PDB file of C-alpha atoms in Angstrom:
ATOM      1  CA  MET A  17     -21.900   2.035  14.154  1.00 82.00           C
ATOM      2  CA  LYS A  18     -19.421  -0.566  12.572  1.00 94.00           C
ATOM      3  CA  LYS A  19     -15.912  -0.971  12.923  1.00 96.00           C
ATOM      4  CA  LEU A  20     -14.133  -1.062   9.713  1.00 97.00           C
ATOM      5  CA  GLU A  21     -12.795  -4.446  10.413  1.00 96.00           C
ATOM      6  CA  ASP A  22     -16.610  -5.369  10.134  1.00 97.00           C
ATOM      7  CA  TYR A  23     -16.776  -4.716   6.195  1.00 97.00           C
ATOM      8  CA  VAL A  24     -13.623  -6.910   5.805  1.00 97.00           C
ATOM      9  CA  ARG A  25     -14.850 -10.613   4.497  1.00 97.00           C
ATOM     10  CA  THR A  26     -12.589 -13.438   5.624  1.00 95.00           C
ATOM     11  CA  ILE A  27     -12.329 -16.320   3.358  1.00 96.00           C
ATOM     12  CA  PRO A  28     -10.866 -19.143   5.201  1.00 94.00           C
ATOM     13  CA  ASP A  29      -8.380 -21.680   3.107  1.00 93.00           C
ATOM     14  CA  PHE A  30      -8.075 -19.297   0.076  1.00 92.00           C
ATOM     15  CA  PRO A  31      -5.745 -19.789  -1.909  1.00 89.00           C
ATOM     16  CA  GLU A  32      -4.296 -22.292  -0.354  1.00 89.00           C
ATOM     17  CA  LYS A  33      -5.090 -24.608   3.086  1.00 91.00           C
ATOM     18  CA  GLY A  34      -4.397 -22.678   6.137  1.00 87.00           C
ATOM     19  CA  ILE A  35      -4.619 -19.117   4.518  1.00 87.00           C
ATOM     20  CA  MET A  36      -7.316 -16.663   6.102  1.00 89.00           C
ATOM     21  CA  PHE A  37      -7.710 -14.655   3.184  1.00 93.00           C
ATOM     22  CA  ARG A  38      -8.808 -10.808   4.001  1.00 95.00           C
ATOM     23  CA  ASP A  39     -11.094  -9.869   1.337  1.00 96.00           C
ATOM     24  CA  ILE A  40     -11.347  -5.987   0.715  1.00 97.00           C
ATOM     25  CA  THR A  41     -13.527  -5.894  -2.014  1.00 97.00           C
ATOM     26  CA  THR A  42     -16.511  -5.660   0.732  1.00 97.00           C
ATOM     27  CA  ILE A  43     -15.097  -2.581   1.756  1.00 97.00           C
ATOM     28  CA  LEU A  44     -14.889  -0.812  -1.446  1.00 97.00           C
ATOM     29  CA  SER A  45     -18.708  -2.019  -2.408  1.00 97.00           C
ATOM     30  CA  ASP A  46     -20.044  -0.325   0.776  1.00 97.00           C
ATOM     31  CA  LYS A  47     -20.206   3.513   0.651  1.00 97.00           C
ATOM     32  CA  ASP A  48     -19.969   3.595   4.572  1.00 97.00           C
ATOM     33  CA  GLY A  49     -17.328   1.263   4.231  1.00 97.00           C
ATOM     34  CA  LEU A  50     -15.108   2.863   1.757  1.00 98.00           C
ATOM     35  CA  ARG A  51     -15.643   6.272   3.148  1.00 97.00           C
ATOM     36  CA  MET A  52     -14.180   5.203   6.473  1.00 98.00           C
ATOM     37  CA  ALA A  53     -11.579   3.361   4.998  1.00 98.00           C
ATOM     38  CA  ILE A  54     -10.247   6.316   3.210  1.00 98.00           C
ATOM     39  CA  ASP A  55     -10.749   8.667   6.079  1.00 98.00           C
ATOM     40  CA  GLN A  56      -8.980   6.449   8.500  1.00 98.00           C
ATOM     41  CA  MET A  57      -6.008   5.799   6.055  1.00 98.00           C
ATOM     42  CA  SER A  58      -5.823   9.639   5.554  1.00 98.00           C
ATOM     43  CA  ALA A  59      -5.849  10.328   9.430  1.00 98.00           C
ATOM     44  CA  ALA A  60      -2.963   7.935   9.953  1.00 98.00           C
ATOM     45  CA  ILE A  61      -0.871  10.152   7.808  1.00 98.00           C
ATOM     46  CA  GLY A  62      -1.184  12.703  10.457  1.00 96.00           C
ATOM     47  CA  ASP A  63       0.939  15.836  10.455  1.00 96.00           C
ATOM     48  CA  VAL A  64       3.612  14.459   8.294  1.00 97.00           C
ATOM     49  CA  GLU A  65       4.881  17.049   5.776  1.00 98.00           C
ATOM     50  CA  TYR A  66       4.780  15.393   2.111  1.00 98.00           C
ATOM     51  CA  ASP A  67       4.587  16.314  -1.292  1.00 97.00           C
ATOM     52  CA  THR A  68       3.371  13.346  -3.168  1.00 98.00           C
ATOM     53  CA  VAL A  69       1.095   9.989  -2.148  1.00 98.00           C
ATOM     54  CA  LEU A  70       2.508   7.034  -4.138  1.00 98.00           C
ATOM     55  CA  GLY A  71       0.447   3.719  -4.432  1.00 98.00           C
ATOM     56  CA  PRO A  72       1.089   0.249  -5.803  1.00 97.00           C
ATOM     57  CA  GLU A  73      -0.669  -1.444  -8.498  1.00 95.00           C
ATOM     58  CA  SER A  74      -3.666  -1.994  -8.344  1.00 91.00           C
ATOM     59  CA  ARG A  75      -5.151  -1.503  -4.716  1.00 95.00           C
ATOM     60  CA  GLY A  76      -2.643   1.057  -3.734  1.00 96.00           C
ATOM     61  CA  PHE A  77      -4.278   3.093  -6.829  1.00 97.00           C
ATOM     62  CA  ILE A  78      -7.561   2.374  -5.236  1.00 97.00           C
ATOM     63  CA  PHE A  79      -6.673   3.581  -1.865  1.00 98.00           C
ATOM     64  CA  GLY A  80      -4.003   6.219  -2.657  1.00 98.00           C
ATOM     65  CA  MET A  81      -5.650   8.266  -5.342  1.00 98.00           C
ATOM     66  CA  PRO A  82      -8.619   9.588  -3.086  1.00 98.00           C
ATOM     67  CA  ILE A  83      -6.484  10.540  -0.424  1.00 98.00           C
ATOM     68  CA  ALA A  84      -4.109  12.320  -2.709  1.00 98.00           C
ATOM     69  CA  TYR A  85      -7.259  14.197  -4.071  1.00 98.00           C
ATOM     70  CA  ASN A  86      -8.417  14.834  -0.622  1.00 97.00           C
ATOM     71  CA  MET A  87      -5.056  16.018   0.748  1.00 97.00           C
ATOM     72  CA  HIS A  88      -4.259  18.183  -2.658  1.00 98.00           C
ATOM     73  CA  LYS A  89      -1.238  16.067  -3.153  1.00 98.00           C
ATOM     74  CA  ALA A  90       0.088  14.400  -6.667  1.00 97.00           C
ATOM     75  CA  PHE A  91      -0.449  10.722  -7.007  1.00 98.00           C
ATOM     76  CA  VAL A  92       2.376   8.317  -8.568  1.00 98.00           C
ATOM     77  CA  PRO A  93       1.683   4.982  -9.397  1.00 98.00           C
ATOM     78  CA  VAL A  94       3.961   2.360  -9.105  1.00 98.00           C
ATOM     79  CA  ARG A  95       3.294  -0.419 -11.931  1.00 97.00           C
ATOM     80  CA  LYS A  96       4.255  -4.022 -13.014  1.00 95.00           C
ATOM     81  CA  LYS A  97       7.367  -3.923 -15.669  1.00 96.00           C
ATOM     82  CA  GLY A  98       6.460  -2.852 -18.860  1.00 96.00           C
ATOM     83  CA  LYS A  99       3.233  -1.044 -17.851  1.00 97.00           C
ATOM     84  CA  LEU A 100       4.310   2.732 -18.072  1.00 97.00           C
ATOM     85  CA  PRO A 101       4.945   4.614 -21.468  1.00 96.00           C
ATOM     86  CA  ALA A 102       7.631   7.077 -20.392  1.00 97.00           C
ATOM     87  CA  GLU A 103      11.362   6.391 -19.248  1.00 98.00           C
ATOM     88  CA  THR A 104      11.265   4.305 -15.935  1.00 97.00           C
ATOM     89  CA  VAL A 105      13.313   3.287 -12.990  1.00 97.00           C
ATOM     90  CA  SER A 106      12.854  -0.534 -11.795  1.00 97.00           C
ATOM     91  CA  VAL A 107      13.705  -2.662  -8.979  1.00 96.00           C
ATOM     92  CA  ASP A 108      13.626  -6.185  -8.696  1.00 95.00           C
ATOM     93  CA  TYR A 109      12.497  -8.231  -5.852  1.00 92.00           C
ATOM     94  CA  ASP A 110      11.928 -11.510  -4.786  1.00 86.00           C
ATOM     95  CA  LEU A 111       8.402 -13.443  -4.512  1.00 78.00           C
ATOM     96  CA  GLU A 112       7.667 -16.567  -2.689  1.00 71.00           C
ATOM     97  CA  TYR A 113       8.156 -18.225  -5.968  1.00 74.00           C
ATOM     98  CA  GLY A 114      10.222 -16.570  -8.202  1.00 82.00           C
ATOM     99  CA  LYS A 115      10.901 -12.578  -8.808  1.00 92.00           C
ATOM    100  CA  ALA A 116       9.111  -9.573 -10.168  1.00 93.00           C
ATOM    101  CA  THR A 117       9.766  -6.110 -11.181  1.00 96.00           C
ATOM    102  CA  LEU A 118       8.472  -2.971 -10.282  1.00 97.00           C
ATOM    103  CA  GLU A 119       8.560   0.517 -12.282  1.00 97.00           C
ATOM    104  CA  ILE A 120       8.028   3.984 -11.729  1.00 98.00           C
ATOM    105  CA  HIS A 121       8.461   7.138 -14.095  1.00 98.00           C
ATOM    106  CA  LYS A 122      11.949   8.669 -13.753  1.00 97.00           C
ATOM    107  CA  ASP A 123      10.467  11.804 -13.216  1.00 98.00           C
ATOM    108  CA  ALA A 124       7.664  10.940 -10.969  1.00 97.00           C
ATOM    109  CA  ILE A 125       9.695  11.720  -7.801  1.00 98.00           C
ATOM    110  CA  LYS A 126      11.975  14.744  -7.578  1.00 97.00           C
ATOM    111  CA  PRO A 127      14.934  14.674  -5.189  1.00 98.00           C
ATOM    112  CA  GLY A 128      13.895  15.728  -1.968  1.00 98.00           C
ATOM    113  CA  ASP A 129      10.371  14.901  -2.503  1.00 98.00           C
ATOM    114  CA  LYS A 130       8.719  13.817   0.592  1.00 98.00           C
ATOM    115  CA  VAL A 131       6.423  10.524  -0.121  1.00 98.00           C
ATOM    116  CA  VAL A 132       3.585   8.943   1.714  1.00 98.00           C
ATOM    117  CA  ILE A 133       3.170   5.190   0.198  1.00 98.00           C
ATOM    118  CA  VAL A 134      -0.241   3.866   0.514  1.00 98.00           C
ATOM    119  CA  ASP A 135      -1.460   0.251   0.135  1.00 98.00           C
ATOM    120  CA  ASP A 136      -3.874  -2.187   1.365  1.00 97.00           C
ATOM    121  CA  LEU A 137      -1.938  -4.920   2.688  1.00 96.00           C
ATOM    122  CA  VAL A 138       1.604  -5.526   4.589  1.00 96.00           C
ATOM    123  CA  ALA A 139       2.319  -9.204   4.575  1.00 92.00           C
ATOM    124  CA  THR A 140       6.312  -9.712   4.510  1.00 92.00           C
ATOM    125  CA  GLY A 141       7.044  -6.522   3.337  1.00 95.00           C
ATOM    126  CA  GLY A 142       8.910  -7.418   0.245  1.00 94.00           C
ATOM    127  CA  THR A 143       6.942  -5.488  -2.094  1.00 94.00           C
ATOM    128  CA  MET A 144       6.853  -2.605   0.283  1.00 97.00           C
ATOM    129  CA  GLU A 145      10.805  -2.889   0.646  1.00 97.00           C
ATOM    130  CA  ALA A 146      11.110  -2.431  -3.453  1.00 96.00           C
ATOM    131  CA  ILE A 147       9.081   0.428  -3.357  1.00 97.00           C
ATOM    132  CA  THR A 148      11.172   2.238  -0.989  1.00 98.00           C
ATOM    133  CA  LYS A 149      14.285   1.661  -2.666  1.00 97.00           C
ATOM    134  CA  LEU A 150      12.558   3.044  -6.008  1.00 97.00           C
ATOM    135  CA  VAL A 151      11.623   6.327  -4.109  1.00 98.00           C
ATOM    136  CA  GLU A 152      15.123   6.525  -2.817  1.00 98.00           C
ATOM    137  CA  LYS A 153      16.852   5.875  -6.024  1.00 97.00           C
ATOM    138  CA  LEU A 154      15.169   8.720  -7.415  1.00 98.00           C
ATOM    139  CA  GLY A 155      16.210  11.155  -4.248  1.00 98.00           C
ATOM    140  CA  GLY A 156      12.956  11.003  -2.544  1.00 98.00           C
ATOM    141  CA  GLU A 157      12.282  10.387   1.238  1.00 98.00           C
ATOM    142  CA  VAL A 158       9.526   8.038   2.603  1.00 98.00           C
ATOM    143  CA  VAL A 159       8.290   9.616   5.336  1.00 98.00           C
ATOM    144  CA  LYS A 160       5.212   7.668   5.949  1.00 98.00           C
ATOM    145  CA  ILE A 161       3.765   4.134   4.898  1.00 98.00           C
ATOM    146  CA  VAL A 162       0.064   3.444   5.252  1.00 98.00           C
ATOM    147  CA  PHE A 163      -1.655   0.282   4.894  1.00 98.00           C
ATOM    148  CA  LEU A 164      -5.144  -0.601   5.407  1.00 98.00           C
ATOM    149  CA  ILE A 165      -4.443  -4.312   6.675  1.00 98.00           C
ATOM    150  CA  GLU A 166      -1.326  -5.690   8.400  1.00 97.00           C
ATOM    151  CA  LEU A 167      -0.910  -9.510   8.634  1.00 95.00           C
ATOM    152  CA  GLU A 168       1.377  -9.449  11.860  1.00 95.00           C
ATOM    153  CA  GLY A 169       2.338 -12.835  11.588  1.00 92.00           C
ATOM    154  CA  LEU A 170       3.869 -12.312   8.386  1.00 92.00           C
ATOM    155  CA  ASN A 171       6.262  -9.803  10.127  1.00 93.00           C
ATOM    156  CA  GLY A 172       6.366  -7.465   7.316  1.00 94.00           C
ATOM    157  CA  ARG A 173       6.743  -4.317   9.935  1.00 94.00           C
ATOM    158  CA  GLU A 174      10.171  -5.456  10.852  1.00 95.00           C
ATOM    159  CA  ARG A 175      11.435  -5.439   7.206  1.00 94.00           C
ATOM    160  CA  LEU A 176      10.153  -1.933   7.088  1.00 97.00           C
ATOM    161  CA  GLY A 177      11.490  -1.061  10.481  1.00 94.00           C
ATOM    162  CA  LYS A 178      13.305   2.193   9.442  1.00 96.00           C
ATOM    163  CA  TYR A 179       9.943   3.674   8.176  1.00 98.00           C
ATOM    164  CA  ASP A 180       7.273   5.284  10.129  1.00 98.00           C
ATOM    165  CA  VAL A 181       4.596   2.965   9.281  1.00 98.00           C
ATOM    166  CA  ALA A 182       0.519   2.885  10.220  1.00 98.00           C
ATOM    167  CA  SER A 183      -1.772   0.151   9.994  1.00 98.00           C
ATOM    168  CA  ILE A 184      -5.676   0.608  10.113  1.00 98.00           C
ATOM    169  CA  ILE A 185      -6.626  -3.089  10.745  1.00 98.00           C
ATOM    170  CA  LYS A 186      -4.141  -5.672  12.239  1.00 97.00           C
ATOM    171  CA  TYR A 187      -4.466  -9.364  12.051  1.00 96.00           C
ATOM    172  CA  PRO A 188      -2.426 -11.568  14.386  1.00 92.00           C
ATOM    173  CA  GLY A 189      -1.915 -14.407  12.128  1.00 78.00           C
ATOM    174  CA  LYS A 190      -1.249 -15.009   8.346  1.00 74.00           C
TER     175      LYS A 190
END
């Protein structure tokens, strides 16, 4: 039987020389790979008590929605600035070459809500750190963060040190 790692396609030198791009589309396009990813990410949540699954645009939607559905939990999308129609709260964060802004609806997380955040990949952890700030700004509590892939060489887990973080596939480099 194949392991989940066997479904990941690695593309050397993309988007620039020296980067090993971990392509998850090969997981998504295979029924067994997709099921395995959702099942393993769901299992990584464990017996944590929570109310809501939150997923950032766009790959957090892909993995977060079926997990929320299977666990009979609500799903909250995190979007790039200007994409949500109702009143939002936002957080600015630094990118490698500039800044970005993320938003969620102001009424999406209630004070005291316990939140599991699901995404495809953690690299430096900057985006996820910003997302945790959004949850906490609304009075929610991040009880677990689950990634499909972790690039250990970029130390994103360290940036998220105060949270319970799980990764299904870990790559030692960048």
